[in-house]
Coordinates of C-alpha atoms and ligand atoms in Angstrom, one line a residue:
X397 CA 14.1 -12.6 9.4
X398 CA 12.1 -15.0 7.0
X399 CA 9.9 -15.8 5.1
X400 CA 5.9 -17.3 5.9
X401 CA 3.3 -18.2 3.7
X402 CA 0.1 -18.2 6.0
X403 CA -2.4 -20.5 5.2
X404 CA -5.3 -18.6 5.8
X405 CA -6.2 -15.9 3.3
X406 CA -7.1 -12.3 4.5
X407 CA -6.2 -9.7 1.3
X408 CA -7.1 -5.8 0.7
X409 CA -7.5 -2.6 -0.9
X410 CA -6.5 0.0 0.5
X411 CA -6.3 3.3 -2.0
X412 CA -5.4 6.8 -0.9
X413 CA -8.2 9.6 -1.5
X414 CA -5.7 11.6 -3.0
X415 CA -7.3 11.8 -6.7
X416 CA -10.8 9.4 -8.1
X417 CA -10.0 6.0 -8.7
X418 CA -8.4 5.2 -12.5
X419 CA -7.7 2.3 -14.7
X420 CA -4.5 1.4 -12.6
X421 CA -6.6 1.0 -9.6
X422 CA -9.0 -0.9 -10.7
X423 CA -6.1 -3.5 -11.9
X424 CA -5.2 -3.5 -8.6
X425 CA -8.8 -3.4 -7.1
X426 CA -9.8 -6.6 -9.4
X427 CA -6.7 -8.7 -8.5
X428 CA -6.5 -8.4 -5.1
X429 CA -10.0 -9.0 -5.1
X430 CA -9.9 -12.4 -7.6
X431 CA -6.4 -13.7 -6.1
X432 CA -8.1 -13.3 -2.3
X433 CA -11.8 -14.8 -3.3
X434 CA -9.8 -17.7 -5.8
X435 CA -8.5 -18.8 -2.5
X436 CA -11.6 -18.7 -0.4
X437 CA -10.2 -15.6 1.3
X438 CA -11.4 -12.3 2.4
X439 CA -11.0 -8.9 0.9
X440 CA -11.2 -5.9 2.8
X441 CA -11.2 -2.1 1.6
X442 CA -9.2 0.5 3.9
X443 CA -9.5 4.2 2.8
X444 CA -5.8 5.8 4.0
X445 CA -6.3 9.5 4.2
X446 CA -3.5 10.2 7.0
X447 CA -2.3 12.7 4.3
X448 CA -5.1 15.4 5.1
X449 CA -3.4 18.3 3.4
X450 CA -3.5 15.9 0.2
X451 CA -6.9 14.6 0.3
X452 CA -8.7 15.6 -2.6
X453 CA -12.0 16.7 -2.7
X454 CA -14.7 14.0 -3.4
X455 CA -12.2 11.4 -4.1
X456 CA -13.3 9.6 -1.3
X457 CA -17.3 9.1 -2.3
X458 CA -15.1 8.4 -6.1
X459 CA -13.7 5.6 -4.1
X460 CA -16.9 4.2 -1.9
X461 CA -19.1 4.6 -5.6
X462 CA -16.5 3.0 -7.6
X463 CA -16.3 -0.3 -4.9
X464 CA -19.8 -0.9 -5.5
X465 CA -20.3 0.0 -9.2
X466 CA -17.9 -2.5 -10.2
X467 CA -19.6 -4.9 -7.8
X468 CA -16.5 -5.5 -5.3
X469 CA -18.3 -7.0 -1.8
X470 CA -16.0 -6.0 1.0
X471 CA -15.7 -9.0 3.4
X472 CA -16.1 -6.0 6.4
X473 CA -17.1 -2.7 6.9
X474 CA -14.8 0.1 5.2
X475 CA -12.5 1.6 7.6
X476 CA -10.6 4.9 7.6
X477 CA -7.1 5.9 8.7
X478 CA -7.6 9.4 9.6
X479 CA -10.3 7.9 12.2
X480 CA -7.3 5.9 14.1
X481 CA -5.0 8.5 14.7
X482 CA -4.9 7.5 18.0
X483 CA -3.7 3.7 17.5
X484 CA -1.1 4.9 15.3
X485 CA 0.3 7.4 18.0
X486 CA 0.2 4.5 20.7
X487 CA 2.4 2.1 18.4
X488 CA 4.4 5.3 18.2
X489 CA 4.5 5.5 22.2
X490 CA 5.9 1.7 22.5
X491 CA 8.0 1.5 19.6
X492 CA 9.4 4.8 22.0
X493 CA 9.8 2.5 25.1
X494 CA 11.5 0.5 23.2
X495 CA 14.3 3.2 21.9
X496 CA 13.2 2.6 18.7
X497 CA 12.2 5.8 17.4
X498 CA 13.4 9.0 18.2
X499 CA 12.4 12.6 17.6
X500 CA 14.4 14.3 14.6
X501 CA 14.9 18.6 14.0
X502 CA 16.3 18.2 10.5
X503 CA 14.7 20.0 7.7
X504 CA 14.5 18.7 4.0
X505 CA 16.2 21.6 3.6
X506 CA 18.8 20.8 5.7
X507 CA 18.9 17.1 4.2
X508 CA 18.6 17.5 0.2
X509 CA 16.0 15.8 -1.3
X510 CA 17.2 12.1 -1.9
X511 CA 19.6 12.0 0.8
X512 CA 20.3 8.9 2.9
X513 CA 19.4 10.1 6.4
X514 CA 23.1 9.4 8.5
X515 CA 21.1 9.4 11.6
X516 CA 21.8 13.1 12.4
X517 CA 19.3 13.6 15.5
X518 CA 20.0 9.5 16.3
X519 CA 21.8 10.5 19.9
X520 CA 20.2 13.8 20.2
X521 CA 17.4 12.9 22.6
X522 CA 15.1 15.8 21.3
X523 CA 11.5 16.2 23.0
X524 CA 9.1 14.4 20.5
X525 CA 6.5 17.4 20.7
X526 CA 6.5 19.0 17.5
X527 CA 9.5 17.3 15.6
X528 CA 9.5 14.5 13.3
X529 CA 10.0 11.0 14.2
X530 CA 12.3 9.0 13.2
X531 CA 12.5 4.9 13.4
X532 CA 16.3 3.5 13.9
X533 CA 16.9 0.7 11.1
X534 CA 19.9 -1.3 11.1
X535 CA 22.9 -2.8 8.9
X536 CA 21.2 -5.8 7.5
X537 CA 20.2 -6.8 4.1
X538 CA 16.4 -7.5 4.3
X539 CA 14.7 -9.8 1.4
X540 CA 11.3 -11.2 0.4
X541 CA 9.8 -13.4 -2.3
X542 CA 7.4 -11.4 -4.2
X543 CA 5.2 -13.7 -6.2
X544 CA 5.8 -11.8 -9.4
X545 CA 8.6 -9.9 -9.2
X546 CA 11.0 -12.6 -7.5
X547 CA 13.3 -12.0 -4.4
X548 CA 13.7 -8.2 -3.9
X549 CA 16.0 -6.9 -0.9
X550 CA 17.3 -3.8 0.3
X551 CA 19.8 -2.9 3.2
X552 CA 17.7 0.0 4.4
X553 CA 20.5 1.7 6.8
X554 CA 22.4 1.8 2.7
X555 CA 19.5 2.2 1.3
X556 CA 17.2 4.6 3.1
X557 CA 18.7 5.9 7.1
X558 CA 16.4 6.0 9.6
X559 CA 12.8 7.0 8.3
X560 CA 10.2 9.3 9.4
X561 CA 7.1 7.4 11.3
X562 CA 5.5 11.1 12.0
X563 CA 6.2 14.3 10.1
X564 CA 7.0 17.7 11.7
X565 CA 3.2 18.8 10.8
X566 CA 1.8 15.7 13.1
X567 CA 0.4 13.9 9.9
X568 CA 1.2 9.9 10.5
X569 CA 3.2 8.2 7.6
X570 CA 2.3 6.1 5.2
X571 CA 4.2 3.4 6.1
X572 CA 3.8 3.6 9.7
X573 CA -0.5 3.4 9.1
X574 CA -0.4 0.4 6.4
X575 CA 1.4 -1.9 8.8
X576 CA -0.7 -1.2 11.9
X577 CA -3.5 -1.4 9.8
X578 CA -2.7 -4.6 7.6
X579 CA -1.3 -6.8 11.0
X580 CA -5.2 -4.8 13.0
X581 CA -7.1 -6.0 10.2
X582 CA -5.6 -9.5 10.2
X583 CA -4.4 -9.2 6.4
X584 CA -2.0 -12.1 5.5
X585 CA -1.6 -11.0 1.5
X586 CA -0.9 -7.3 -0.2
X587 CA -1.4 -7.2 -3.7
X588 CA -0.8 -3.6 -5.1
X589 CA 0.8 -1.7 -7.8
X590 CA 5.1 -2.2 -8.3
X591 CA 5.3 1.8 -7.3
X592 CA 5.5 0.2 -4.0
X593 CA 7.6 -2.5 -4.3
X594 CA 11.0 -0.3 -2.6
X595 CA 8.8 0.3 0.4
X596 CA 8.1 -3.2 1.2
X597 CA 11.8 -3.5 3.0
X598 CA 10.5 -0.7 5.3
X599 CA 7.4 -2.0 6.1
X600 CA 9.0 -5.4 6.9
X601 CA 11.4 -4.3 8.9
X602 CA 8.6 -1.8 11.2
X603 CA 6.9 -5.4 11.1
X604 CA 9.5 -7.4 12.7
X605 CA 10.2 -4.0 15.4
X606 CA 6.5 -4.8 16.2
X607 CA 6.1 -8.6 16.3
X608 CA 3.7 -8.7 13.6
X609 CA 3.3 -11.9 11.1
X610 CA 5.5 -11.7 8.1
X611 CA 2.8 -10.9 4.9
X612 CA 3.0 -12.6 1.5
X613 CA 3.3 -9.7 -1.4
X614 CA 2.7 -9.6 -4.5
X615 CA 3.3 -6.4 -6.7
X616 CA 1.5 -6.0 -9.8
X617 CA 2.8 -4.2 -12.8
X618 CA 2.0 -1.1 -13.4
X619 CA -0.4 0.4 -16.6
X620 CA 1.9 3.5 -18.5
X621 CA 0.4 6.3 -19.8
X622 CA 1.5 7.4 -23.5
X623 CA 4.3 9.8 -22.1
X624 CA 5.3 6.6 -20.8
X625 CA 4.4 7.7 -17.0
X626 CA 3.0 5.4 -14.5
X627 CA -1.2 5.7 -14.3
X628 CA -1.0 8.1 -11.3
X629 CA -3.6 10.8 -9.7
X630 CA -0.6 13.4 -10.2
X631 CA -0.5 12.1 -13.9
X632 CA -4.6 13.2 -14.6
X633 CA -4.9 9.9 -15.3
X634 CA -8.7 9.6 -15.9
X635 CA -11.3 9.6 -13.3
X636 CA -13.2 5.8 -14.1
X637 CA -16.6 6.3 -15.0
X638 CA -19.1 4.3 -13.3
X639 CA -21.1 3.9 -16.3
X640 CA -18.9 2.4 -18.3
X641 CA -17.8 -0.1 -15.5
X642 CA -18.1 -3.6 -17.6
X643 CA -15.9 -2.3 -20.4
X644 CA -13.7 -0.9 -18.0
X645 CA -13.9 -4.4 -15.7
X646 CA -13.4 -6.4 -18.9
X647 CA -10.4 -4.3 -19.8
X648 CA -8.7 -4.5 -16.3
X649 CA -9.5 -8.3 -16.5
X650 CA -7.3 -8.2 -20.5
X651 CA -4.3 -5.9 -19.1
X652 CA -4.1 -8.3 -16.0
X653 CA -3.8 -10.8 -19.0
X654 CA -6.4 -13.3 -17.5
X655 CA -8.7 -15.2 -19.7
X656 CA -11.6 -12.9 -21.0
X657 CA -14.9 -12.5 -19.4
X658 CA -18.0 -12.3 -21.3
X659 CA -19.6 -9.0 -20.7
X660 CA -22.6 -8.6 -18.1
X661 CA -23.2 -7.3 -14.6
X662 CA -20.1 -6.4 -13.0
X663 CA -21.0 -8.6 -10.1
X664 CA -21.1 -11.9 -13.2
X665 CA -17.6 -10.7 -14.4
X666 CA -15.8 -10.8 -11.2
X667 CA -17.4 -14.5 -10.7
X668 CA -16.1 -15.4 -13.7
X669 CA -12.6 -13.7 -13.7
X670 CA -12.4 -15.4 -9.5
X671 CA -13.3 -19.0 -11.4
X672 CA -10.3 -18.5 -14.1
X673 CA -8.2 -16.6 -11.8
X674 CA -4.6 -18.0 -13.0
X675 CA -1.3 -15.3 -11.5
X676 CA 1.0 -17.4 -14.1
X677 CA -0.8 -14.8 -16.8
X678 CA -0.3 -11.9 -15.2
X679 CA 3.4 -10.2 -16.8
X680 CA 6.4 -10.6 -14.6
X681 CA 7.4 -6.7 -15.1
X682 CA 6.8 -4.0 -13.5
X683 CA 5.6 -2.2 -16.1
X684 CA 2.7 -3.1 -18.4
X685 CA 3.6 -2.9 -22.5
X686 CA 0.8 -0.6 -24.1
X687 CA -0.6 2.5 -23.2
X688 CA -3.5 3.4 -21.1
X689 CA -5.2 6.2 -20.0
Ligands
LIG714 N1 -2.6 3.8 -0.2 C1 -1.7 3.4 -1.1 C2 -2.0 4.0 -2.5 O1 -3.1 4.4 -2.7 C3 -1.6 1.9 -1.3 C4 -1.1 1.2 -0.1 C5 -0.9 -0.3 -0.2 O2 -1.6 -1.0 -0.9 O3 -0.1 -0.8 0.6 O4 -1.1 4.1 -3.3

């Protein structure tokens, strides 16, 4: 498998409704916005609430308020995971055809925790009603050039076993969703936080099963909290409040170490941070010095 670098530019956000946005977000909101609109590309917002049992509550109209109170102009309308169950399940039906996935009884409790799945149910041909699914990988070291953090690879069968497409409970998995979704909605680049940067392998690799275009990445690093814990919904990290969104723009714009904005409408700053939009600036770490909150 290898590399491309499209030419076109198609780039998104795509958070999870599982908390309101917060600072970390936004860092991730305002460069995948400036790095796709510095190159003439598009930016599109995705809301991926597969997860129902962790949706929580008004995160969502959080989210839609947020997009527009820091002036962000989605290049297309908003679309919503849990409203495409459907395509997921048919990408489920021909990875199927192909003997690609398969259905999988195991328990967590049966498993452990962080076990590597040994591809338990792999030969069983279990019905797929009601069971998990499970999507064969295979022995090979798989590698991409992320434009911060340098050539990352991981052998997933080493890594990882076999990974679950569709849980037990019928909820679709995240990684399953963000590639239908990112090859449906014609994205060519993923900017987003360095949490995600081990499932990149996996979503390559369902990529290549599916015949989608390779994606150029780029992970960002992430803004710690004064314990020292990643910015995260489960963390508290605080809610962003809409009023204060040019401080709060401004101060995304300093921890992605660009060149400072002078303060005005939101709408203004982004302009300005999309003119002086440099990636050299931003730290090659996956962890931001300095605390947030
Ligand atoms: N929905 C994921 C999150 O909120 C981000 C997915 C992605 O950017 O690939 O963490």
């Amino acid at each position: 498998m290898s590399d491309v670098s499209p030419t076109h530019y198609s780039g998104r956000f795509a958070p999870s409704p599982t908390g309101p946005l917060h600072f970390g977000s936004l860092m991730t909101a305002v460069a995948s916005y400036c790095d796709a609109k510095s190159q003439h590309g598009s930016w599109l917002v995705r809301i991926e609430d597969t997860d129902i049992p962790r949706i929580f509550p008004n995160s969502e109209t959080h989210i839609l308020k947020s997009i527009e109170a820091f002036g962000f102009e989605p290049d297309a309308e908003i679309i919503f995971q849990r409203q495409r169950l459907s395509i997921y399940e048919q990408v489920i039906e021909q990875l199927r055809q192909q003997h690609w996935v398969y259905a999988c009884q195991c328990t967590r409790k049966m498993l452990g925790s962080n076990a590597i799945y040994q591809g338990t149910c792999r030969d069983l041909d279990l019905d797929f009603q009601d069971q998990a699914i499970r999507v064969k990988v295979s022995d090979e070291l798989i590698c991409f050039e992320d434009r911060l953090q340098g050539r990352h690879c991981s052998n997933l069968q080493h890594d990882l076993g076999d990974f679950v497409l569709k849980r037990r409970d019928g909820i679709i998995n995240y990684q399953l969703a963000v590639v239908v979704d990112d090859y449906l909605q014609g994205i060519t680049h993923v900017v987003r936080g360095a949490d995600l940067l081990d499932n990149t392998e996996r979503q390559i690799w369902l990529g290549h099963l599916l015949g989608y275009p390779r994606l150029s990445y780029m992970h960002l690093p992430l803004a710690m909290n004064a314990s020292g814990q990643k910015l995260s919904k489960q963390n508290l990290a605080q809610a962003l409040d809409l009023k204060q969104a040019p401080l709060l723009l401004s101060q995304a714009i300093q921890a992605l170490q660009q060149p400072a904005v002078e303060l005005d409408t939101p709408s203004n700053m982004l302009k300005q941070a999309i003119v002086q939009w440099n990636i050299a600036h931003i730290p090659k770490q996956t962890e931001l010095a300095g605390t947030y909150f």
